[in-house]
Coordinates of N, CA, C and O in Angstrom, one line a residue:
M18 N 45.3 98.3 16.0 CA 44.8 97.2 15.8 C 43.3 97.2 16.2 O 43.1 97.8 17.3
L19 N 42.2 96.9 15.6 CA 41.0 97.0 15.6 C 40.5 95.6 16.8 O 41.2 94.6 16.6
N20 N 39.9 95.9 17.8 CA 39.5 95.0 18.6 C 38.0 94.6 18.6 O 36.9 95.0 19.1
L21 N 37.7 93.5 17.6 CA 36.5 93.1 17.1 C 36.1 91.8 18.1 O 36.6 91.0 18.3
D22 N 34.8 92.0 18.3 CA 34.4 90.9 19.0 C 33.7 89.7 18.0 O 33.6 89.8 16.9
T23 N 34.5 88.5 18.2 CA 34.2 87.3 17.4 C 32.7 87.0 16.8 O 32.5 87.0 15.6
V24 N 31.9 86.6 17.7 CA 30.8 86.7 17.8 C 29.8 87.7 16.9 O 29.1 87.1 15.7
K25 N 30.1 89.2 17.1 CA 29.5 90.1 16.6 C 29.9 90.0 15.0 O 29.4 90.3 14.0
T26 N 31.5 89.8 14.8 CA 31.9 89.7 13.4 C 31.2 88.6 12.8 O 30.9 88.8 11.6
Q27 N 31.1 87.6 13.1 CA 30.3 86.3 12.6 C 29.0 86.7 12.5 O 28.3 86.5 10.9
A28 N 28.3 87.7 13.1 CA 26.9 88.1 12.9 C 27.0 89.0 11.6 O 26.2 88.9 10.9
V29 N 28.0 89.7 11.4 CA 28.2 90.5 10.4 C 28.3 89.7 9.4 O 27.7 90.0 8.1
A30 N 29.1 88.7 9.0 CA 29.1 87.9 8.0 C 28.4 87.2 7.4 O 27.9 86.8 6.5
D31 N 27.3 86.4 8.6 CA 26.3 85.8 8.2 C 25.2 87.0 7.6 O 24.5 86.5 6.6
Q32 N 25.2 88.1 8.1 CA 24.4 89.0 7.6 C 24.5 89.4 6.3 O 23.4 89.7 5.4
T33 N 25.7 89.5 6.0 CA 26.3 90.0 4.5 C 25.8 89.0 3.5 O 25.6 89.0 2.4
R34 N 26.2 87.7 3.8 CA 25.7 86.5 3.1 C 24.1 86.4 2.8 O 23.5 86.5 1.7
Q35 N 23.4 86.8 4.0 CA 21.9 86.9 3.4 C 21.6 88.0 2.5 O 20.6 88.0 2.1
T36 N 22.3 89.0 2.7 CA 22.1 90.1 2.0 C 22.3 89.9 0.6 O 21.4 90.3 -0.6
F37 N 23.5 89.4 0.4 CA 23.6 89.0 -1.1 C 22.7 88.1 -1.7 O 22.0 88.3 -2.6
A38 N 22.1 86.9 -0.9 CA 21.0 85.9 -1.1 C 19.6 86.9 -1.4 O 19.1 86.3 -2.4
A39 N 19.4 87.6 -0.8 CA 18.2 88.5 -1.0 C 18.4 89.3 -2.0 O 17.4 89.3 -2.9
M40 N 19.5 89.8 -2.6 CA 19.6 90.9 -3.7 C 19.8 89.7 -4.8 O 18.9 90.3 -5.7
D41 N 20.0 88.7 -4.7 CA 20.2 87.3 -5.9 C 18.6 87.0 -6.2 O 18.1 87.1 -7.2
S42 N 18.1 87.2 -5.1 CA 16.4 86.5 -5.2 C 15.6 87.6 -5.7 O 15.2 87.2 -6.5
A43 N 16.1 89.1 -5.5 CA 15.2 90.1 -5.7 C 15.5 90.2 -7.6 O 14.7 90.3 -8.4
L44 N 16.7 89.9 -7.7 CA 17.0 89.7 -9.2 C 16.7 88.8 -10.1 O 16.1 89.1 -11.3
L45 N 16.5 87.5 -9.4 CA 16.0 86.5 -10.2 C 14.3 86.7 -10.2 O 14.0 86.7 -11.2
D46 N 13.8 87.5 -9.2 CA 12.5 87.8 -9.5 C 12.0 88.7 -10.6 O 11.3 88.6 -11.1
A47 N 12.9 89.8 -10.7 CA 12.8 90.9 -11.8 C 13.0 90.2 -13.1 O 12.3 90.7 -14.0
A48 N 13.7 89.4 -13.2 CA 14.1 88.4 -14.5 C 12.4 87.7 -14.7 O 12.2 87.6 -15.9
Q49 N 12.2 87.0 -13.9 CA 10.7 86.1 -13.9 C 9.7 87.1 -14.3 O 8.8 86.8 -15.0
L50 N 9.6 88.3 -13.6 CA 8.6 89.3 -13.9 C 8.8 89.7 -15.3 O 7.8 89.7 -15.9
T51 N 9.9 90.1 -16.0 CA 9.8 90.6 -17.1 C 9.7 89.2 -18.2 O 8.4 89.5 -19.1
T52 N 9.6 88.1 -17.8 CA 9.3 86.7 -18.7 C 7.6 86.7 -18.6 O 6.9 86.6 -19.5
A53 N 7.1 86.9 -17.4 CA 5.7 86.8 -16.9 C 5.2 88.0 -17.8 O 3.7 87.8 -18.2
F54 N 5.8 89.3 -17.6 CA 5.0 90.3 -18.4 C 5.0 90.1 -20.0 O 4.0 90.2 -20.5
L55 N 5.8 89.7 -20.4 CA 6.1 89.4 -22.0 C 4.7 88.4 -22.3 O 4.2 88.7 -23.5
S56 N 5.1 87.5 -21.5 CA 4.0 86.3 -21.7 C 2.8 86.9 -21.7 O 1.7 86.6 -22.5
A57 N 2.4 87.7 -20.4 CA 1.0 88.3 -20.6 C 0.5 89.2 -21.5 O -0.7 89.5 -21.7
A58 N 1.7 90.1 -22.0 CA 1.4 91.1 -23.0 C 0.9 90.7 -24.3 O 0.8 91.2 -25.2
Q59 N 1.6 89.3 -24.8 CA 1.5 89.0 -25.8 C -0.2 88.7 -26.2 O -0.9 87.9 -25.3
G60 N -0.8 89.2 -27.2 CA -2.3 89.3 -27.7 C -3.0 89.9 -26.5 O -4.5 89.9 -26.5
S61 N -2.6 90.8 -25.6 CA -3.3 91.3 -24.8 C -3.9 92.9 -25.1 O -5.0 93.7 -24.9
G62 N -3.0 93.4 -26.4 CA -3.9 94.5 -27.0 C -3.0 95.9 -26.4 O -3.4 96.8 -26.9
L63 N -2.0 95.5 -25.6 CA -1.1 96.6 -25.1 C -0.2 97.1 -26.6 O 0.0 96.4 -27.5
T64 N 0.0 98.2 -26.8 CA 0.7 99.0 -28.0 C 2.0 98.9 -27.5 O 2.5 98.4 -26.3
A65 N 2.7 99.0 -28.5 CA 4.2 98.5 -28.4 C 5.0 99.5 -27.5 O 5.6 99.4 -26.7
S66 N 4.0 101.0 -27.6 CA 4.9 102.0 -26.5 C 4.4 101.8 -25.0 O 5.4 101.8 -24.1
E67 N 3.4 101.2 -25.2 CA 2.7 100.9 -23.7 C 3.7 99.7 -23.1 O 4.4 99.8 -22.1
S68 N 3.8 98.8 -23.8 CA 4.9 97.7 -23.1 C 6.0 98.0 -22.9 O 6.9 97.7 -22.4
Q69 N 6.7 98.9 -24.1 CA 8.0 99.4 -24.0 C 8.4 100.0 -22.6 O 9.4 100.0 -22.0
R70 N 7.3 101.0 -22.3 CA 7.5 101.7 -21.0 C 7.5 100.7 -19.9 O 8.3 100.9 -18.9
I71 N 6.8 99.6 -19.7 CA 6.6 98.8 -18.8 C 7.9 98.0 -18.6 O 8.5 98.0 -17.3
L72 N 8.5 97.6 -19.7 CA 9.8 96.9 -19.7 C 10.9 97.6 -19.5 O 11.7 97.3 -18.9
Q73 N 10.7 98.9 -19.7 CA 12.1 99.7 -19.5 C 11.9 100.2 -17.9 O 13.1 100.0 -17.2
R74 N 10.9 100.1 -17.4 CA 10.9 100.2 -15.6 C 11.5 99.0 -15.0 O 11.9 99.2 -14.0
I75 N 10.6 97.9 -15.8 CA 11.6 96.8 -15.0 C 13.1 96.4 -15.2 O 13.3 96.1 -14.3
H76 N 13.4 96.9 -16.3 CA 14.6 96.7 -16.5 C 15.6 97.7 -15.6 O 16.5 97.3 -15.1
E77 N 14.9 99.2 -15.6 CA 15.8 100.3 -14.6 C 16.0 99.4 -13.1 O 16.8 99.8 -12.4
G78 N 14.6 99.0 -12.7 CA 14.4 98.2 -11.5 C 15.8 97.1 -11.2 O 16.3 97.5 -10.2
A79 N 15.6 96.3 -12.3 CA 17.0 95.3 -12.0 C 18.0 95.8 -11.9 O 19.2 95.5 -11.2
G80 N 18.3 96.8 -12.8 CA 19.5 97.9 -13.0 C 20.0 98.1 -11.7 O 21.3 98.2 -11.2
K81 N 19.1 98.5 -11.0 CA 19.3 99.3 -9.5 C 19.6 98.1 -8.6 O 20.7 98.5 -7.6
I82 N 19.1 97.1 -8.7 CA 19.3 95.5 -7.9 C 21.0 95.6 -8.2 O 21.7 95.2 -7.3
I83 N 21.4 95.3 -9.5 CA 22.6 95.1 -9.8 C 23.7 95.9 -9.2 O 24.8 95.6 -8.7
E84 N 23.3 97.4 -9.2 CA 23.9 98.4 -9.0 C 24.3 98.5 -7.4 O 25.2 98.4 -6.7
G85 N 23.1 97.8 -6.4 CA 23.2 97.6 -5.0 C 24.3 96.4 -4.9 O 25.0 96.7 -3.9
R86 N 24.3 95.8 -5.8 CA 25.0 94.3 -5.3 C 26.4 94.9 -5.8 O 27.3 94.3 -4.7
S87 N 26.7 95.7 -6.4 CA 28.0 95.9 -6.4 C 28.8 96.9 -5.5 O 29.8 96.7 -5.0
D88 N 27.6 97.7 -5.1 CA 27.7 98.5 -3.7 C 28.3 97.6 -2.6 O 29.3 97.6 -1.7
M89 N 27.5 96.4 -2.5 CA 27.6 95.3 -1.2 C 29.0 94.9 -1.4 O 29.7 94.4 -0.6
I90 N 29.4 94.6 -2.6 CA 30.6 94.1 -2.7 C 32.0 94.7 -2.1 O 32.7 94.4 -1.6
R91 N 31.7 96.0 -2.8 CA 32.7 97.2 -2.0 C 32.4 97.0 -0.5 O 33.7 97.3 0.0
A92 N 31.5 97.4 0.0 CA 31.1 97.2 1.7 C 31.9 96.0 2.0 O 32.5 96.3 3.3
T93 N 31.9 94.8 1.6 CA 31.9 93.7 2.2 C 33.9 93.7 2.1 O 34.3 93.1 2.7
A94 N 34.4 94.3 0.8 CA 35.8 94.5 0.8 C 36.4 95.4 2.2 O 37.3 95.1 2.5
L95 N 35.3 96.1 2.3 CA 36.1 97.2 3.6 C 36.0 96.6 4.9 O 36.7 96.5 5.7
L96 N 34.7 95.6 5.1 CA 34.4 94.9 6.2 C 35.6 93.8 6.2 O 36.3 93.6 7.3
T97 N 36.1 93.2 5.2 CA 37.3 92.3 5.1 C 38.4 93.1 5.5 O 39.4 92.5 6.4
R98 N 38.7 94.2 5.2 CA 39.9 95.1 5.5 C 39.8 95.4 6.9 O 41.0 95.3 7.7
C99 N 38.8 95.7 7.5 CA 38.6 95.6 9.0 C 39.2 94.4 9.7 O 39.8 94.4 10.8
L100 N 38.6 93.5 9.4 CA 39.1 92.2 9.9 C 40.4 92.0 9.8 O 41.0 91.5 10.6
E101 N 41.1 92.3 8.4 CA 42.5 92.1 8.6 C 43.4 93.1 9.4 O 44.6 92.4 10.0
H102 N 42.7 94.2 10.1 CA 43.4 94.7 10.7 C 42.8 94.6 12.5 O 42.8 95.6 13.3
S103 N 42.6 93.3 12.6 CA 42.1 93.0 13.9 C 43.0 92.1 14.6 O 43.6 91.3 13.8
Q104 N 42.4 91.6 15.7 CA 42.9 90.5 16.4 C 42.4 89.2 16.0 O 43.1 88.1 16.2
I105 N 41.6 89.0 15.0 CA 41.0 87.9 14.8 C 41.7 87.5 13.3 O 42.1 88.2 12.4
D106 N 42.2 86.2 13.4 CA 42.9 85.8 12.1 C 42.0 85.6 10.9 O 40.8 85.5 11.0
V107 N 42.9 86.1 9.9 CA 42.3 86.1 8.7 C 41.7 84.9 8.0 O 42.3 84.4 7.1
T108 N 40.8 84.4 8.4 CA 40.4 82.7 8.2 C 38.8 83.0 7.8 O 37.9 84.2 8.1
A109 N 38.4 82.2 7.0 CA 36.9 82.5 6.7 C 35.7 82.3 7.8 O 35.8 81.8 8.6
V110 N 34.9 83.7 7.6 CA 33.9 83.6 9.0 C 32.5 83.5 7.8 O 31.8 83.9 8.2
G111 N 33.0 83.0 6.5 CA 31.7 83.0 5.7 C 31.7 84.3 4.9 O 30.3 84.7 4.2
C112 N 32.7 84.9 4.5 CA 32.6 85.9 3.7 C 32.3 85.7 2.3 O 32.8 84.5 1.9
P113 N 31.2 86.2 1.2 CA 30.7 86.0 0.3 C 31.7 86.5 -0.9 O 31.5 85.9 -2.1
L114 N 32.9 87.1 -0.7 CA 33.7 87.2 -1.7 C 34.9 86.3 -1.6 O 35.8 85.8 -1.0
G115 N 34.7 85.4 -2.7 CA 35.6 84.2 -2.9 C 35.4 83.0 -2.1 O 36.5 82.4 -2.2
M116 N 34.2 83.0 -1.2 CA 34.4 81.9 -0.4 C 33.4 80.8 -0.9 O 32.3 81.3 -0.7
D117 N 33.8 79.7 -1.1 CA 32.7 78.7 -2.0 C 32.6 77.7 -0.9 O 31.8 76.8 -1.3
A118 N 33.0 77.5 0.2 CA 33.1 76.4 1.1 C 31.7 76.8 1.8 O 31.4 77.6 2.2
P119 N 31.1 75.7 2.0 CA 30.0 75.7 2.8 C 29.9 75.9 4.3 O 31.6 75.7 4.6
A120 N 29.1 76.6 5.1 CA 29.3 77.2 6.2 C 29.7 76.1 7.3 O 30.4 76.5 8.2
Q121 N 29.2 75.0 7.0 CA 29.5 73.8 7.9 C 31.1 73.3 8.1 O 31.5 72.8 8.6
D122 N 31.7 73.6 6.9 CA 33.2 73.4 6.6 C 34.0 74.0 7.4 O 34.0 75.2 7.4
E123 N 34.6 73.2 8.3 CA 35.5 73.6 9.5 C 37.2 74.0 8.8 O 37.8 74.7 9.6
T124 N 37.0 74.0 7.5 CA 38.5 73.9 7.0 C 38.9 75.6 6.8 O 38.1 76.3 6.4
P125 N 39.9 76.2 7.8 CA 39.9 77.5 7.6 C 40.7 77.9 6.3 O 41.2 77.1 5.5
R126 N 40.0 79.1 5.9 CA 40.4 79.7 4.4 C 40.9 81.0 4.5 O 40.3 81.6 5.6
H127 N 41.2 81.6 3.6 CA 41.9 83.0 3.6 C 40.9 83.6 2.9 O 40.4 83.4 2.0
L128 N 40.7 85.0 3.4 CA 39.9 86.0 2.9 C 40.4 86.6 1.9 O 41.6 86.8 2.0
T129 N 39.7 86.9 0.9 CA 40.2 87.6 -0.3 C 39.8 89.0 -0.2 O 38.4 89.2 -0.1
L130 N 40.6 90.1 -0.5 CA 39.9 91.6 -0.4 C 40.1 91.6 -1.9 O 40.6 91.7 -2.7
V131 N 38.6 92.1 -2.1 CA 38.4 92.9 -3.4 C 37.7 93.8 -3.4 O 36.9 94.4 -2.7
A132 N 38.4 95.2 -4.1 CA 38.0 96.3 -4.1 C 37.9 96.6 -5.4 O 38.0 96.3 -6.4

């Protein structure tokens, strides 16, 4: 059995939520960049091949954000597995996997392991 510190475990859960929020924000920014670029490119004189190369790079960058988000889901599942093998009850500490209750909600919820 793992002996996890409750405060440190909560800090990991908080940071995990913040990481997902940052990744989602970065993905939103990439989508907005695509829209802004398309708007700016209209009538700018850029050739189709020039604009295609730029759009491709933006798209590839967004794809890497989505890949990283997928990696974070797997990492969170591993963290949840650690929690399940600890002395801490398997109740919500704010895990972003399937936990939709607000942080201030004191209702205990069971974590869901997603791999």
